[in-house]
Tab-separated table of C-alpha atoms in Angstrom:
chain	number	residue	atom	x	y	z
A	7	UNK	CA	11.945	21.595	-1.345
A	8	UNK	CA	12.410	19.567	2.115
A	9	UNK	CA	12.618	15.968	1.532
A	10	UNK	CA	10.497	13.856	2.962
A	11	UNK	CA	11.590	11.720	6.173
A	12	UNK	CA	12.622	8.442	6.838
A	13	UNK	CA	10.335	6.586	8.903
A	14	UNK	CA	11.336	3.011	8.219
A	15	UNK	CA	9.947	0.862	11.688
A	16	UNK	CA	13.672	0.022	12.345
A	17	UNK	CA	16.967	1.680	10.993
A	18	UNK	CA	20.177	-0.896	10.829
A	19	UNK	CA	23.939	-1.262	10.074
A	20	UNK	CA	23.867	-1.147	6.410
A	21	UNK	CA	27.302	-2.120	6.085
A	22	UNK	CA	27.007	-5.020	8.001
A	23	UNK	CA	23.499	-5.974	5.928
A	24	UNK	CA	25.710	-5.634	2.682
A	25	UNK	CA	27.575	-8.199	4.358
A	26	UNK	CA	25.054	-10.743	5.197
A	27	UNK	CA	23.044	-10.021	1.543
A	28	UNK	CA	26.210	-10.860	-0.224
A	29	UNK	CA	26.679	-13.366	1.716
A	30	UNK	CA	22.462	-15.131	1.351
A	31	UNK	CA	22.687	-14.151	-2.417
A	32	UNK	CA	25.904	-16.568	-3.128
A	33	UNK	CA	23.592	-18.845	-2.691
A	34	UNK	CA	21.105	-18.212	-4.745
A	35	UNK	CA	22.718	-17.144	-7.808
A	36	UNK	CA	24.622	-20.210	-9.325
A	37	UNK	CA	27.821	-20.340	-11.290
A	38	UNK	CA	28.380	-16.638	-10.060
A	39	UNK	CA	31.565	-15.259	-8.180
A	40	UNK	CA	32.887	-11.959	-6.233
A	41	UNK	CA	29.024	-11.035	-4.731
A	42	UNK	CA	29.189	-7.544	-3.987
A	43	UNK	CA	25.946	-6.018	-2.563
A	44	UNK	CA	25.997	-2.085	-2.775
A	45	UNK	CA	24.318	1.388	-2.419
A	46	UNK	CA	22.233	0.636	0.195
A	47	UNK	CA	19.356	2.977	0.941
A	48	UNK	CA	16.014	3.851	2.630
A	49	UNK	CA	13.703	4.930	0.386
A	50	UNK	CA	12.818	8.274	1.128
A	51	UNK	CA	9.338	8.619	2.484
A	52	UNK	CA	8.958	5.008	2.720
A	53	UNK	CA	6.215	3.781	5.524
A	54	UNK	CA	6.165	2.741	9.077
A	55	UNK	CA	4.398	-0.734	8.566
A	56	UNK	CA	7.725	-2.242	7.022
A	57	UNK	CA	11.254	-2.127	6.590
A	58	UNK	CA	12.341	-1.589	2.774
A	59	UNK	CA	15.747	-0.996	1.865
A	60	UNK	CA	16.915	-0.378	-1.538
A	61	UNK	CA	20.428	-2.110	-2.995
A	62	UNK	CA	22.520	-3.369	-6.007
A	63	UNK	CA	23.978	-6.396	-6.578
A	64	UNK	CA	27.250	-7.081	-8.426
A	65	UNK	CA	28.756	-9.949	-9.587
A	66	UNK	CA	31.201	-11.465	-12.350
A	67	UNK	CA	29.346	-14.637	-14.270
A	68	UNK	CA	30.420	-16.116	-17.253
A	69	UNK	CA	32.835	-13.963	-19.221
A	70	UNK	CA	32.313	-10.334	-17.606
A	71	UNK	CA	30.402	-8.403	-14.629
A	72	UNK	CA	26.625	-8.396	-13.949
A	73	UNK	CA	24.805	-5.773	-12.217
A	74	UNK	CA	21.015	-5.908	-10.608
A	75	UNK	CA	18.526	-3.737	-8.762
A	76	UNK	CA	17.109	-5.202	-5.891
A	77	UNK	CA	14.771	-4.142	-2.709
A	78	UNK	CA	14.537	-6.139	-0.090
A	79	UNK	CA	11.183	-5.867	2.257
A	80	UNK	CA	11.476	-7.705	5.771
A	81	UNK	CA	8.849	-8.618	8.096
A	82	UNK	CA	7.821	-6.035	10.824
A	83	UNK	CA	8.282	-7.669	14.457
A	84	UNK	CA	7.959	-4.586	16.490
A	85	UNK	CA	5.779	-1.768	16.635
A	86	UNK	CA	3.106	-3.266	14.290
A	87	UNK	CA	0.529	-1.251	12.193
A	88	UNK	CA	-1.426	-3.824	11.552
A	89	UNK	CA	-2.595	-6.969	13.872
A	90	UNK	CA	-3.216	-9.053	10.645
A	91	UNK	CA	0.242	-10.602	9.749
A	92	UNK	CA	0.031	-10.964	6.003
A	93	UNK	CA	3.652	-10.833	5.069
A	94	UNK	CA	3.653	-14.490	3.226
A	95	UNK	CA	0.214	-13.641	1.876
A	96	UNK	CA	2.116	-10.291	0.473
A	97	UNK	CA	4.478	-12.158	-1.093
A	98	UNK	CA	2.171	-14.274	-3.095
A	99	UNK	CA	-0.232	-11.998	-4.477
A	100	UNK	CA	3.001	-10.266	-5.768
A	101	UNK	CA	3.694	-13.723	-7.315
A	102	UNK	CA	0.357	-13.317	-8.968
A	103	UNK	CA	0.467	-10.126	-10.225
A	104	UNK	CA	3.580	-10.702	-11.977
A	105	UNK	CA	2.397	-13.877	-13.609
A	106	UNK	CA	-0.557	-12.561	-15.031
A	107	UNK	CA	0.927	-9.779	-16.306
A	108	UNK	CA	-2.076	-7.509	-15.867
A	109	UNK	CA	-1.006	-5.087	-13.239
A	110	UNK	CA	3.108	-4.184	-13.256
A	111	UNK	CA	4.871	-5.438	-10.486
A	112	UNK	CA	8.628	-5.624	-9.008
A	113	UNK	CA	9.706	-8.597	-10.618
A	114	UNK	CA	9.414	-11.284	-7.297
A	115	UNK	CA	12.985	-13.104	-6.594
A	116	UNK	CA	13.115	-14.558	-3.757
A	117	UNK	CA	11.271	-14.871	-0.320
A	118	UNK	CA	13.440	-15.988	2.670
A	119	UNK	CA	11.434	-17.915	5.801
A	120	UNK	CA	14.485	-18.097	8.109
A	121	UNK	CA	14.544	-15.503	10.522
A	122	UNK	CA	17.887	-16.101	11.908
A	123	UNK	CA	19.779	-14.011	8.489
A	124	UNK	CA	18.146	-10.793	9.303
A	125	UNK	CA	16.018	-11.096	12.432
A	126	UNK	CA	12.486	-11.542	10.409
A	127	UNK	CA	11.746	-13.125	7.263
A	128	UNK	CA	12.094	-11.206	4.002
A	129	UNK	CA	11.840	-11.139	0.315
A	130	UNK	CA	13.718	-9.726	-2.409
A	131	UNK	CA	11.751	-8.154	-5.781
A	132	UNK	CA	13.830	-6.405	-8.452
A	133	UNK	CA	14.527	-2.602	-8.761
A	134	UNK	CA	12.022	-0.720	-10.574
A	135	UNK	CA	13.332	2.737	-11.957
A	136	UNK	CA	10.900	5.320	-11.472
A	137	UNK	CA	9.257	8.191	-9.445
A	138	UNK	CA	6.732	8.172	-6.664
A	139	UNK	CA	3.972	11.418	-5.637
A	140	UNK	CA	4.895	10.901	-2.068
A	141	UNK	CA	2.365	12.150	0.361
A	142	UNK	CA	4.019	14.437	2.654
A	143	UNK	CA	4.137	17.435	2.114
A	144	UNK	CA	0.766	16.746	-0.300
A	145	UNK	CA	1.925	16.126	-3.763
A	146	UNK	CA	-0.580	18.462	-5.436
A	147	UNK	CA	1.561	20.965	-3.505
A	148	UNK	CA	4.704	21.033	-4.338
A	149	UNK	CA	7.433	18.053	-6.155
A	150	UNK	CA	7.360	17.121	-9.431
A	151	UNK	CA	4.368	16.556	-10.050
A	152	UNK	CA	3.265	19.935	-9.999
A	153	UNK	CA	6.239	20.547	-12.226
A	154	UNK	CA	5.320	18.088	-14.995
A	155	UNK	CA	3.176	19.560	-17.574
A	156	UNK	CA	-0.318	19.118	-17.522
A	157	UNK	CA	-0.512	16.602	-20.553
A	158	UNK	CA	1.864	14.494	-18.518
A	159	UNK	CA	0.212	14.361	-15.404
A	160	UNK	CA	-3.179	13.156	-17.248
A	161	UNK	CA	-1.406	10.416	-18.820
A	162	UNK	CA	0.057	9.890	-15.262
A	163	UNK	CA	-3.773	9.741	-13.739
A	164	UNK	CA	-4.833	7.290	-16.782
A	165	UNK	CA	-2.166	5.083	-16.473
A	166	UNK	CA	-2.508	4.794	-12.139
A	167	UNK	CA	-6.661	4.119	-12.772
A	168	UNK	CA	-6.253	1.498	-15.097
A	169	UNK	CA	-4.091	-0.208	-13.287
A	170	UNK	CA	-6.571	0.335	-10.176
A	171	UNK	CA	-9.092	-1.674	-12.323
A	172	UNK	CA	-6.658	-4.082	-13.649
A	173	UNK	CA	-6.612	-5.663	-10.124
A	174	UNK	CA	-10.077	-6.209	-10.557
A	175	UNK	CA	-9.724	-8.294	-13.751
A	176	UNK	CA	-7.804	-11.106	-11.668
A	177	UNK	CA	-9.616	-13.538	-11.360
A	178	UNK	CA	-10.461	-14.277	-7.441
A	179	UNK	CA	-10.443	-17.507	-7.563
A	180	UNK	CA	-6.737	-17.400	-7.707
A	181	UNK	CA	-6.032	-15.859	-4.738
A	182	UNK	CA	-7.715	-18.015	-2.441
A	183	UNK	CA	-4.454	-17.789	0.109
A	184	UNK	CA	-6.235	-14.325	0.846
A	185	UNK	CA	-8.953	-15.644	3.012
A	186	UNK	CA	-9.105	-14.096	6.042
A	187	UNK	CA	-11.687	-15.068	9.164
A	188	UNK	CA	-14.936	-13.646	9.504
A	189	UNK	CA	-16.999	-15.893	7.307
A	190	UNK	CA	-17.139	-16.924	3.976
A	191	UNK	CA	-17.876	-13.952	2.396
A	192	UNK	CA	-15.087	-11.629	1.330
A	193	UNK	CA	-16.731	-8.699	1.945
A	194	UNK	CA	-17.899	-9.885	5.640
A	195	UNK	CA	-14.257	-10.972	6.113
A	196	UNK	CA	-12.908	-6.883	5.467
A	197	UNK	CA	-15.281	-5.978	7.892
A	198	UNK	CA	-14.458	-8.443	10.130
A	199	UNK	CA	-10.562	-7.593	9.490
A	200	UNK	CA	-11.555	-3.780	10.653
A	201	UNK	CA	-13.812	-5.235	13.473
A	202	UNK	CA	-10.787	-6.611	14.871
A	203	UNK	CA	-8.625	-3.473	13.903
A	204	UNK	CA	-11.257	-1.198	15.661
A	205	UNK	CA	-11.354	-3.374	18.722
A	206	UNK	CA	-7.175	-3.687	18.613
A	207	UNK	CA	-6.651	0.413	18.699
A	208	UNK	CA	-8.878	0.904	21.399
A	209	UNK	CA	-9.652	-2.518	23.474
A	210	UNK	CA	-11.261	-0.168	26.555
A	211	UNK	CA	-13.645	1.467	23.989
A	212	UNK	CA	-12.854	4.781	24.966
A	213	UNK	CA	-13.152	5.988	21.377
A	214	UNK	CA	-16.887	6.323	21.565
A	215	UNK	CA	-17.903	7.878	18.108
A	216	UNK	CA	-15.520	5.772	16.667
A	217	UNK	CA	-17.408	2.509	17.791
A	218	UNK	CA	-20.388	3.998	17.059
A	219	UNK	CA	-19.949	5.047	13.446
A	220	UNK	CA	-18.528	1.589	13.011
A	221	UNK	CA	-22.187	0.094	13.593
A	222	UNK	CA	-23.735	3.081	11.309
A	223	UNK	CA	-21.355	1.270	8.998
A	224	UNK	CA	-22.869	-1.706	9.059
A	225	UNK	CA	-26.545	-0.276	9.240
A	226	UNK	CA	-25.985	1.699	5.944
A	227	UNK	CA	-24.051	-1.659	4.204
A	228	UNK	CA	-23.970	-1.450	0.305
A	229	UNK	CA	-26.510	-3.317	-1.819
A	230	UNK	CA	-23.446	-4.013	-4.742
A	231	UNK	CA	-20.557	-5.979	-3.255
A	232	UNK	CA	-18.612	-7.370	-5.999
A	233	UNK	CA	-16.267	-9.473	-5.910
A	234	UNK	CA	-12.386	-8.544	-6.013
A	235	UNK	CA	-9.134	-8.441	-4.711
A	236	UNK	CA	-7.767	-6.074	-2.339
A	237	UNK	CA	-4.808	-4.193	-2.989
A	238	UNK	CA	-5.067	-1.980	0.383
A	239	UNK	CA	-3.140	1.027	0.160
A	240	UNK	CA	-4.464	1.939	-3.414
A	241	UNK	CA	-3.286	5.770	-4.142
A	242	UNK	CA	-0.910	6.867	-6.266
A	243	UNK	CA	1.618	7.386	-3.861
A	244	UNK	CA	1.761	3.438	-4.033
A	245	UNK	CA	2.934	3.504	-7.412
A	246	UNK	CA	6.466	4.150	-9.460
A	247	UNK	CA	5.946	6.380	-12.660
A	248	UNK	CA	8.576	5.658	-15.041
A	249	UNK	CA	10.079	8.021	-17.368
A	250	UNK	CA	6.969	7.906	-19.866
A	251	UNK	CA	4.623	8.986	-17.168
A	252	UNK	CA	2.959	5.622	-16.952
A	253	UNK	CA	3.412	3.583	-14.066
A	254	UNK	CA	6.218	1.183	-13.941
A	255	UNK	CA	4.941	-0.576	-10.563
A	256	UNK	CA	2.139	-0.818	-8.073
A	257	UNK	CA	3.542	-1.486	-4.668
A	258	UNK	CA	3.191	-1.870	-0.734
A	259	UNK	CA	1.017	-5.067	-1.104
A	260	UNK	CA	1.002	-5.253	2.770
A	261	UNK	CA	-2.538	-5.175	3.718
A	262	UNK	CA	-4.595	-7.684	0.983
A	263	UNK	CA	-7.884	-9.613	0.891
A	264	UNK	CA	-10.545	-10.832	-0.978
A	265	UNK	CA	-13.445	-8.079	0.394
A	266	UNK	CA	-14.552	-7.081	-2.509
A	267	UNK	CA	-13.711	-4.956	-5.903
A	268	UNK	CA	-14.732	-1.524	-4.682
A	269	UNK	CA	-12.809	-0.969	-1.318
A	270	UNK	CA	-9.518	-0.512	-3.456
A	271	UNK	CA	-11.394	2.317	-5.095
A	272	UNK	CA	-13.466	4.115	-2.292
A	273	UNK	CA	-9.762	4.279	-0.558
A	274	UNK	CA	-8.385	5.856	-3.493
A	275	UNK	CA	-11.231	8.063	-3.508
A	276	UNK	CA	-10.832	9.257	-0.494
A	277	UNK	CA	-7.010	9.354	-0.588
A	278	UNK	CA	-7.394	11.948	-3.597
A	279	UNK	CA	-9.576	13.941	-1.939
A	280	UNK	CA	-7.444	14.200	1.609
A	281	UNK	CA	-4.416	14.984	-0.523
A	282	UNK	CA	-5.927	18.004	-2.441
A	283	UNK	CA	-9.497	19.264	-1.526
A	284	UNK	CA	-9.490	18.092	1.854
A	285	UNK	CA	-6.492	20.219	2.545
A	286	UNK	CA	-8.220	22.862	0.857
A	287	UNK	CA	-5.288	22.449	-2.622
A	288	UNK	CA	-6.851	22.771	-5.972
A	289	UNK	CA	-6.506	19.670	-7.966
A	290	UNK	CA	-3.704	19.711	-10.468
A	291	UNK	CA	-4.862	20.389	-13.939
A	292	UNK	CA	-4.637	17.235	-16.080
A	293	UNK	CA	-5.565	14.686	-12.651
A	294	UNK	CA	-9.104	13.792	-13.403
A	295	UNK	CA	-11.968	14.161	-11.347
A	296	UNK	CA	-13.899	12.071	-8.804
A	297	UNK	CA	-16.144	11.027	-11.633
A	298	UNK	CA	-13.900	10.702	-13.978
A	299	UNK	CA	-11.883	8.496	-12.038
A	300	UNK	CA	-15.289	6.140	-11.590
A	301	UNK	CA	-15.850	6.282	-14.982
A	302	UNK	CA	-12.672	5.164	-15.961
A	303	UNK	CA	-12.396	2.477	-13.613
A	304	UNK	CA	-15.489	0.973	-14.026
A	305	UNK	CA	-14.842	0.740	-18.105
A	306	UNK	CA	-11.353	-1.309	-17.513
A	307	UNK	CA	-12.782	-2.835	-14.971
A	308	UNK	CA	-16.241	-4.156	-16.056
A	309	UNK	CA	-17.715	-3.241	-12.670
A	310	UNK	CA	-19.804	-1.481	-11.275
A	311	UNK	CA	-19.250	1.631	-8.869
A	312	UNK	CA	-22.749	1.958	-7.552
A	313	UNK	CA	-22.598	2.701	-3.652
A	314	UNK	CA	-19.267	3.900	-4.092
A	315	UNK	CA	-20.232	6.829	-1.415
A	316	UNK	CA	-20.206	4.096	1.138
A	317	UNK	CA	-17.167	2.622	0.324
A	318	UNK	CA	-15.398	6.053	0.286
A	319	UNK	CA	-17.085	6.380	4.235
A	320	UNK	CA	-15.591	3.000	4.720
A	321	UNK	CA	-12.261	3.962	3.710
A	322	UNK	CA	-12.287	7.350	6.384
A	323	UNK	CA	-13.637	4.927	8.806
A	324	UNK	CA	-10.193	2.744	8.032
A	325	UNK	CA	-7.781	6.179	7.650
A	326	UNK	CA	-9.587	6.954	11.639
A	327	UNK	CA	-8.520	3.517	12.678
A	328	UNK	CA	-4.615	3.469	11.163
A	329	UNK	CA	-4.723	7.566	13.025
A	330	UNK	CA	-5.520	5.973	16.222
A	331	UNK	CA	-2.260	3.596	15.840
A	332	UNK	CA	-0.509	6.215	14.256
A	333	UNK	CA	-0.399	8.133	17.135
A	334	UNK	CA	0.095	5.383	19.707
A	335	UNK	CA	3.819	4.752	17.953
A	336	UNK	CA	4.165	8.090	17.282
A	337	UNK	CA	3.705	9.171	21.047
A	338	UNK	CA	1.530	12.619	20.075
A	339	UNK	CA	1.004	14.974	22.279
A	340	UNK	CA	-2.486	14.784	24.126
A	341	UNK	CA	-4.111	16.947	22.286
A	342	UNK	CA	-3.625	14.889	18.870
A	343	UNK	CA	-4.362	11.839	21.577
A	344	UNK	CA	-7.853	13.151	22.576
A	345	UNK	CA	-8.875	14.277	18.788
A	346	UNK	CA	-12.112	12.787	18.528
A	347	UNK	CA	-11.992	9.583	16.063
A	348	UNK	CA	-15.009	8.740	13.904
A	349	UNK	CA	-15.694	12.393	13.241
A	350	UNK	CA	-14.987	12.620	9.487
A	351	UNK	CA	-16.577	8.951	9.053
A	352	UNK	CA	-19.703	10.421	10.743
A	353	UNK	CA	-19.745	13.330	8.210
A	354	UNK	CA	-19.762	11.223	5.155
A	355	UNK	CA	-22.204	8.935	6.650
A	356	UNK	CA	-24.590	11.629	7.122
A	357	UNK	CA	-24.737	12.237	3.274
A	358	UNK	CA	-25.620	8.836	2.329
């Protein structure tokens, strides 16, 4: 099986970052000696929005040698995804994860402000051990998790939706650093944040349909908003499976907010459905359903899923947005250029 590519936003010297990491870490591990900073890596698959690179850090402390897992994440400056920068935001809610213990995070270590060590700020998390279902090629196509037996992959599924809803049992008020503009509502402010997004991909408004589903949007708005955090890349691929088939992290806190409980879940959604039925792939036995997947959610998380169609038509309109970019750093060729965005959106709007 072909791996998947690296498509990190910017590739560097990693012998010359094992320098400089050995180097920042001296001084921020005290009474240690003989920093060594090794086996640096991109993960494979890894995204475009940031720049994550994978090391271990060795040192001698005490009486004997000491040995950690670390990833370091550093600030995009080029070539952005996203026109929200919400890197120190990322951070935090990390931060808050980890304290409350809820949802399983990469332990948080240290973030670094000064942009003059690697070119952009960064922060450093722990090593988690573990497996992702990366996206490409599909993972209900080939890797391991078709492999795994079917027993396996439904404790897999179990274990990834409760820790959807688990999100949703922090309490809000907490993350108040999550406030973005667009009023004081958090569900106005995640429209407003795709608003902006919309306007940002295509400032001539040549994407027609696209602009115009964007308004259906808003026409068709959901009755139940409640409140929640936003994760904003919630699909499995965003999460490490340890060895036990439950997941050891949730990750790729890049895109957050406070818009509302059920736009984490309308993107997984529709995330599950591009990566199987969508691509017309049979679900793997053992993965539950759409509804089962509601159902489970809404029991961990106390909430409830009614008008979860829209938010799943929300979430296309959001995947048609991030295409549009997609394509502008990718450089496609014109006929991926001239695909008509706000299609799909359209379709699912036209079943509510």
């Amino acid at each position: 099986m072909a791996e998947p590519a690296i498509v990190a936003p910017h590739v560097r010297d990693l012998d010359e970052l094992a320098t400089t990491l050995s180097s920042w870490l001296g001084a921020r591990l005290a009474k240690t000696r003989d920093i060594k900073v090794t086996n640096l890596s991109y993960p494979l698959g890894a995204g475009m929005s940031h720049e994550t690179i994978l090391f271990d850090a060795e040192w001698h402390e005490g009486g004997g040698p000491k040995s950690h897992g670390m990833v370091v994440r550093i600030k995009p400056t080029n070539s952005l995804v996203y026109c929200d920068d919400m890197f120190d935001q990322q951070y935090r809610l990390i931060q808050l994860m980890h304290a409350n213990g809820t949802v399983r995070v990469a332990k948080p270590l240290w973030f670094e402000p000064d942009d003059s060590i690697l070119g952009a700020p960064f922060f450093v998390m722990e090593k988690v051990a573990g497996r992702v279902a990366v996206s490409y090629p599909p993972y209900s196509k080939s890797g391991w998790l078709v492999e795994i037996a079917p027993p396996h992959r439904r404790h897999l599924w179990e274990s990834a939706v409760q820790q959807l809803a688990a999100i949703q049992t922090v309490p809000v008020s907490d993350a108040g650093f999550l406030t973005l503009p667009g009023g004081p509502d958090g569900f106005d402010q995640e429209v407003d944040r795709w608003r902006r997004f919309k306007n940002w991909v295509d400032p001539k408004g040549e994407r027609t349909l696209l602009h115009a589903t964007f308004d259906r949007l808003l026409e068709k708005g959901p009755a139940n908003r409640p409140e929640g955090i936003v994760w904003g890349d919630s699909r499995i691929g965003n999460m490490m499976i340890g060895a036990d088939f439950h997941v050891a992290a949730v990750m790729d806190w890049e895109q957050p907010g406070l818009g509302g409980a059920l736009h984490d879940l309308g993107w997984w959604l529709q995330c599950d459905y591009n990566q199987t039925i969508g691509q017309g792939i049979t679900p793997l036995e053992g993965m539950g359903t759409r509804d089962e997947t509601i159902a489970l959610w809404s029991a961990v998380s106390g909430k409830s899923a009614e008008d979860i169609a829209w938010y799943e038509a929300f979430a296309s309109f959001k995947m048609e947005c991030l295409a549009v970019r997609m394509i502008a750093l990718r450089e496609m060729p014109a006929s991926v250029v001239k695909a008509e965005s706000g299609r799909q959106t359209a379709t699912l709007l036209d079943r509510l």
